[in-house]
XYZ file of N, CA and C in Angstrom:
357
model
N -7.410 -18.841 18.994
C -7.333 -18.020 17.820
C -5.877 -17.683 17.525
N -5.555 -17.651 16.239
C -4.199 -17.388 15.784
C -4.200 -16.147 14.907
N -3.208 -15.319 15.095
C -3.003 -14.160 14.242
C -1.719 -14.345 13.450
N -1.758 -14.008 12.169
C -0.612 -14.143 11.291
C -0.248 -12.772 10.740
N 1.013 -12.413 10.847
C 1.494 -11.132 10.363
C 2.649 -11.366 9.412
N 2.469 -10.977 8.144
C 3.500 -11.136 7.132
C 4.339 -9.870 7.013
N 5.563 -10.053 6.553
C 6.438 -8.931 6.277
C 7.483 -9.370 5.262
N 8.168 -8.396 4.671
C 9.274 -8.689 3.782
C 9.010 -8.483 2.308
N 7.779 -8.181 1.935
C 7.482 -7.939 0.537
C 8.074 -6.629 0.060
N 8.043 -6.440 -1.255
C 8.570 -5.218 -1.818
C 8.801 -5.337 -3.302
N 9.545 -4.383 -3.832
C 9.880 -4.328 -5.252
C 11.295 -4.833 -5.460
N 11.465 -5.729 -6.417
C 12.776 -6.288 -6.711
C 12.890 -6.524 -8.211
N 14.101 -6.413 -8.736
C 14.330 -6.661 -10.149
C 14.372 -8.154 -10.448
N 14.055 -8.545 -11.676
C 14.185 -9.957 -12.043
C 15.574 -10.488 -11.716
N 15.610 -11.695 -11.178
C 16.856 -12.291 -10.744
C 17.220 -11.985 -9.312
N 16.509 -11.063 -8.705
C 16.784 -10.690 -7.331
C 16.152 -11.634 -6.328
N 16.281 -11.269 -5.056
C 15.812 -12.122 -3.969
C 15.031 -11.321 -2.942
N 14.105 -11.991 -2.290
C 13.365 -11.460 -1.161
C 13.155 -12.578 -0.159
N 13.004 -12.198 1.094
C 12.687 -13.151 2.136
C 11.442 -12.696 2.872
N 10.383 -13.486 2.784
C 9.145 -13.193 3.474
C 9.126 -13.872 4.835
N 8.508 -13.206 5.792
C 8.363 -13.755 7.130
C 6.899 -13.725 7.534
N 6.496 -14.695 8.322
C 5.143 -14.757 8.859
C 5.220 -15.216 10.298
N 4.836 -14.345 11.202
C 4.866 -14.650 12.624
C 3.467 -15.005 13.110
N 3.350 -16.133 13.777
C 2.078 -16.583 14.335
C 2.037 -16.295 15.824
N 0.953 -15.680 16.270
C 0.757 -15.401 17.685
C -0.636 -15.841 18.097
N -0.877 -15.860 19.392
C -2.152 -16.300 19.920
C -2.086 -17.734 20.391
N -3.118 -18.498 20.077
C -3.217 -19.890 20.499
C -2.479 -20.783 19.513
N -1.169 -20.765 19.603
C -0.328 -21.427 18.613
C 0.010 -22.875 18.944
N -0.401 -23.372 20.091
C -0.016 -24.720 20.499
C -0.565 -25.797 19.576
N -1.667 -25.516 18.894
C -2.272 -26.506 18.016
C -1.826 -26.444 16.570
N -0.928 -25.536 16.245
C -0.470 -25.403 14.867
C 0.250 -26.666 14.419
N -0.072 -27.118 13.215
C 0.594 -28.293 12.672
C 1.130 -28.103 11.266
N 0.817 -26.974 10.638
C 1.324 -26.706 9.307
C 1.202 -25.224 8.998
N 2.118 -24.719 8.212
C 2.034 -23.365 7.708
C 2.399 -23.380 6.232
N 1.884 -22.400 5.517
C 2.058 -22.388 4.068
C 2.061 -20.967 3.547
N 2.553 -20.834 2.332
C 2.500 -19.581 1.591
C 1.669 -19.780 0.336
N 0.719 -18.894 0.117
C -0.065 -18.823 -1.094
C 0.209 -17.492 -1.781
N -0.142 -17.405 -3.045
C -0.043 -16.137 -3.744
C -1.198 -15.994 -4.719
N -1.527 -14.749 -5.019
C -2.609 -14.460 -5.942
C -2.267 -13.217 -6.741
N -2.182 -13.382 -8.048
C -1.957 -12.275 -8.957
C -3.300 -11.727 -9.424
N -3.342 -10.468 -9.854
C -4.602 -9.887 -10.323
C -5.231 -10.714 -11.431
N -6.520 -11.010 -11.292
C -7.239 -11.766 -12.294
C -6.957 -13.251 -12.305
N -6.181 -13.742 -11.358
C -5.838 -15.151 -11.306
C -6.292 -15.762 -9.985
N -6.386 -17.076 -9.964
C -6.810 -17.762 -8.757
C -5.651 -17.906 -7.781
N -5.994 -18.107 -6.536
C -4.998 -18.289 -5.499
C -4.216 -19.575 -5.728
N -2.921 -19.513 -5.529
C -2.025 -20.622 -5.807
C -1.216 -20.978 -4.569
N -1.133 -22.265 -4.272
C -0.256 -22.734 -3.198
C 1.185 -22.685 -3.683
N 2.021 -21.983 -2.955
C 3.426 -21.832 -3.308
C 4.290 -22.852 -2.586
N 4.118 -22.955 -1.289
C 4.922 -23.872 -0.486
C 4.207 -24.155 0.820
N 4.495 -25.304 1.392
C 3.852 -25.723 2.622
C 4.843 -26.520 3.449
N 4.805 -26.308 4.759
C 5.676 -27.048 5.660
C 4.844 -27.599 6.803
N 4.922 -28.907 6.998
C 4.266 -29.567 8.108
C 5.229 -29.657 9.273
N 4.699 -29.499 10.485
C 5.570 -29.508 11.648
C 6.205 -30.869 11.874
N 5.669 -31.899 11.225
C 6.299 -33.207 11.269
C 7.520 -33.314 10.390
N 7.755 -32.322 9.541
C 8.962 -32.284 8.740
C 8.769 -32.280 7.241
N 7.593 -32.619 6.743
C 7.366 -32.662 5.302
C 7.309 -31.261 4.723
N 7.942 -31.085 3.575
C 7.992 -29.803 2.897
C 7.577 -29.991 1.450
N 6.758 -29.075 0.956
C 6.288 -29.125 -0.423
C 6.489 -27.761 -1.074
N 6.907 -27.778 -2.324
C 7.018 -26.575 -3.130
C 6.315 -26.791 -4.464
N 5.628 -25.769 -4.919
C 5.004 -25.843 -6.226
C 6.061 -25.991 -7.313
N 5.693 -26.689 -8.392
C 6.643 -26.901 -9.477
C 7.194 -25.588 -10.025
N 6.369 -24.560 -10.035
C 6.773 -23.289 -10.608
C 7.870 -22.589 -9.813
N 8.074 -23.001 -8.560
C 9.066 -22.331 -7.725
C 10.160 -23.263 -7.229
N 10.091 -24.541 -7.555
C 11.110 -25.487 -7.113
C 12.482 -25.067 -7.611
N 13.448 -25.134 -6.722
C 14.797 -24.731 -7.049
C 15.057 -23.262 -6.870
N 13.999 -22.471 -6.670
C 14.147 -21.025 -6.498
C 13.662 -20.552 -5.126
N 12.562 -21.133 -4.645
C 11.988 -20.737 -3.357
C 12.237 -21.828 -2.333
N 12.374 -21.424 -1.081
C 12.558 -22.371 0.008
C 11.742 -21.928 1.209
N 10.883 -22.813 1.696
C 10.115 -22.531 2.896
C 10.834 -23.137 4.099
N 10.800 -22.443 5.208
C 11.419 -22.921 6.435
C 10.677 -22.326 7.620
N 10.989 -22.815 8.809
C 10.340 -22.269 9.992
C 11.284 -22.250 11.172
N 10.999 -21.344 12.082
C 11.685 -21.242 13.353
C 10.656 -21.618 14.410
N 10.763 -22.818 14.940
C 9.755 -23.313 15.872
C 9.703 -22.494 17.158
N 10.843 -21.995 17.603
C 10.883 -21.216 18.831
C 10.119 -19.907 18.695
N 10.096 -19.353 17.488
C 9.431 -18.078 17.253
C 8.065 -18.223 16.586
N 7.660 -19.460 16.294
C 6.420 -19.690 15.552
C 6.371 -18.836 14.286
N 7.457 -18.849 13.567
C 7.603 -18.029 12.378
C 7.986 -18.897 11.187
N 7.344 -18.640 10.067
C 7.664 -19.330 8.831
C 8.246 -18.321 7.852
N 9.189 -18.781 7.035
C 9.868 -17.920 6.089
C 9.709 -18.473 4.682
N 9.805 -17.589 3.719
C 9.867 -17.987 2.324
C 11.019 -17.234 1.683
N 12.116 -17.940 1.455
C 13.253 -17.366 0.766
C 13.020 -17.483 -0.731
N 12.988 -16.369 -1.424
C 12.688 -16.334 -2.843
C 13.909 -15.826 -3.597
N 14.491 -16.681 -4.402
C 15.647 -16.342 -5.216
C 15.291 -16.433 -6.690
N 16.133 -15.835 -7.515
C 15.934 -15.868 -8.970
C 14.513 -15.473 -9.343
N 14.052 -14.388 -8.783
C 12.671 -13.966 -8.983
C 12.400 -13.590 -10.430
N 11.193 -13.911 -10.874
C 10.737 -13.650 -12.223
C 9.540 -12.712 -12.181
N 9.279 -11.984 -13.269
C 8.095 -11.120 -13.289
C 6.803 -11.869 -12.975
N 6.699 -13.120 -13.391
C 5.499 -13.887 -13.133
C 5.320 -14.263 -11.666
N 6.323 -13.998 -10.841
C 6.185 -14.191 -9.405
C 5.451 -13.032 -8.741
N 5.199 -11.973 -9.479
C 4.499 -10.819 -8.935
C 3.106 -11.212 -8.467
N 2.811 -10.935 -7.210
C 1.531 -11.311 -6.622
C 1.477 -10.811 -5.191
N 0.303 -10.924 -4.601
C 0.167 -10.761 -3.166
C 0.389 -12.124 -2.535
N 1.300 -12.190 -1.603
C 1.635 -13.442 -0.942
C 0.971 -13.489 0.425
N 0.270 -14.594 0.692
C -0.486 -14.766 1.920
C 0.069 -15.916 2.745
N 0.218 -15.679 4.011
C 0.595 -16.724 4.951
C -0.649 -17.472 5.406
N -0.525 -18.777 5.545
C -1.623 -19.629 5.968
C -1.145 -20.551 7.078
N -2.031 -20.835 8.022
C -1.704 -21.753 9.103
C -2.880 -22.670 9.391
N -2.574 -23.923 9.682
C -3.565 -24.915 10.067
C -3.392 -25.249 11.541
N -4.516 -25.351 12.244
C -4.496 -25.644 13.667
C -5.536 -26.702 13.984
N -5.144 -27.658 14.811
C -6.057 -28.701 15.271
C -5.954 -28.817 16.787
N -7.087 -28.677 17.463
C -7.155 -28.797 18.909
C -8.355 -29.676 19.255
N -8.093 -30.831 19.842
C -9.143 -31.772 20.236
C -10.078 -32.102 19.072
N -9.505 -32.276 17.894
C -10.279 -32.638 16.728
C -10.943 -31.486 16.016
N -10.791 -30.274 16.503
C -11.368 -29.093 15.877
C -10.312 -28.445 14.998
N -10.632 -28.260 13.740
C -9.691 -27.776 12.745
C -10.002 -26.338 12.354
N -8.961 -25.520 12.299
C -9.092 -24.125 11.890
C -8.029 -23.787 10.862
N -8.377 -22.888 9.979
C -7.440 -22.302 9.041
C -7.378 -20.800 9.277
N -6.176 -20.262 9.255
C -5.965 -18.840 9.471
C -5.187 -18.251 8.304
N -5.438 -16.978 8.042
C -4.794 -16.276 6.940
C -4.221 -14.953 7.400
N -3.062 -14.620 6.867
C -2.486 -13.311 7.097
C -3.109 -12.275 6.180
N -2.680 -11.036 6.337
C -3.261 -9.939 5.570
C -2.692 -9.826 4.165
N -1.580 -10.480 3.902
C -0.951 -10.443 2.598
C 0.151 -9.409 2.517
N 1.152 -9.708 1.699
C 2.235 -8.775 1.450
C 2.544 -8.780 -0.046
N 2.695 -7.597 -0.616
C 2.880 -7.457 -2.059
C 4.322 -7.735 -2.451
N 4.490 -8.564 -3.470
C 5.784 -8.809 -4.086
C 5.683 -8.407 -5.549
N 6.527 -7.478 -5.965
C 6.537 -7.007 -7.342
C 7.921 -7.214 -7.929
N 7.986 -7.935 -9.039
C 9.245 -8.218 -9.719
C 9.215 -7.496 -11.055
N 10.024 -6.461 -11.180
C 9.990 -5.628 -12.372
C 11.267 -4.809 -12.463
N 11.622 -4.421 -13.709
C 12.762 -3.531 -13.895
C 12.388 -2.120 -13.517
């Protein structure tokens, strides 16, 4: 079992920056990918960025050039650096992790952290 704890959300003005962190603990040996999703009120959940432990990185078109996902393998922590924030980036951001052990696949979710972009 894996536990995910997010941090770093808050209130920021348009054009500002935030850095989200997600620390994975527990049975982390089977982790092979981590990702950030977000969900605004009344909208569906959206994949923001994803990083595979093999090295592949993906960013949604809406955040390319502004957001960067990265990880610290020693700490089992994934980050989302968010620059040039826009009001439409306002949402609850959720950390996600994929784990595979002996062919058994699990998905884990963090509790979410609020990001609000407003004057």
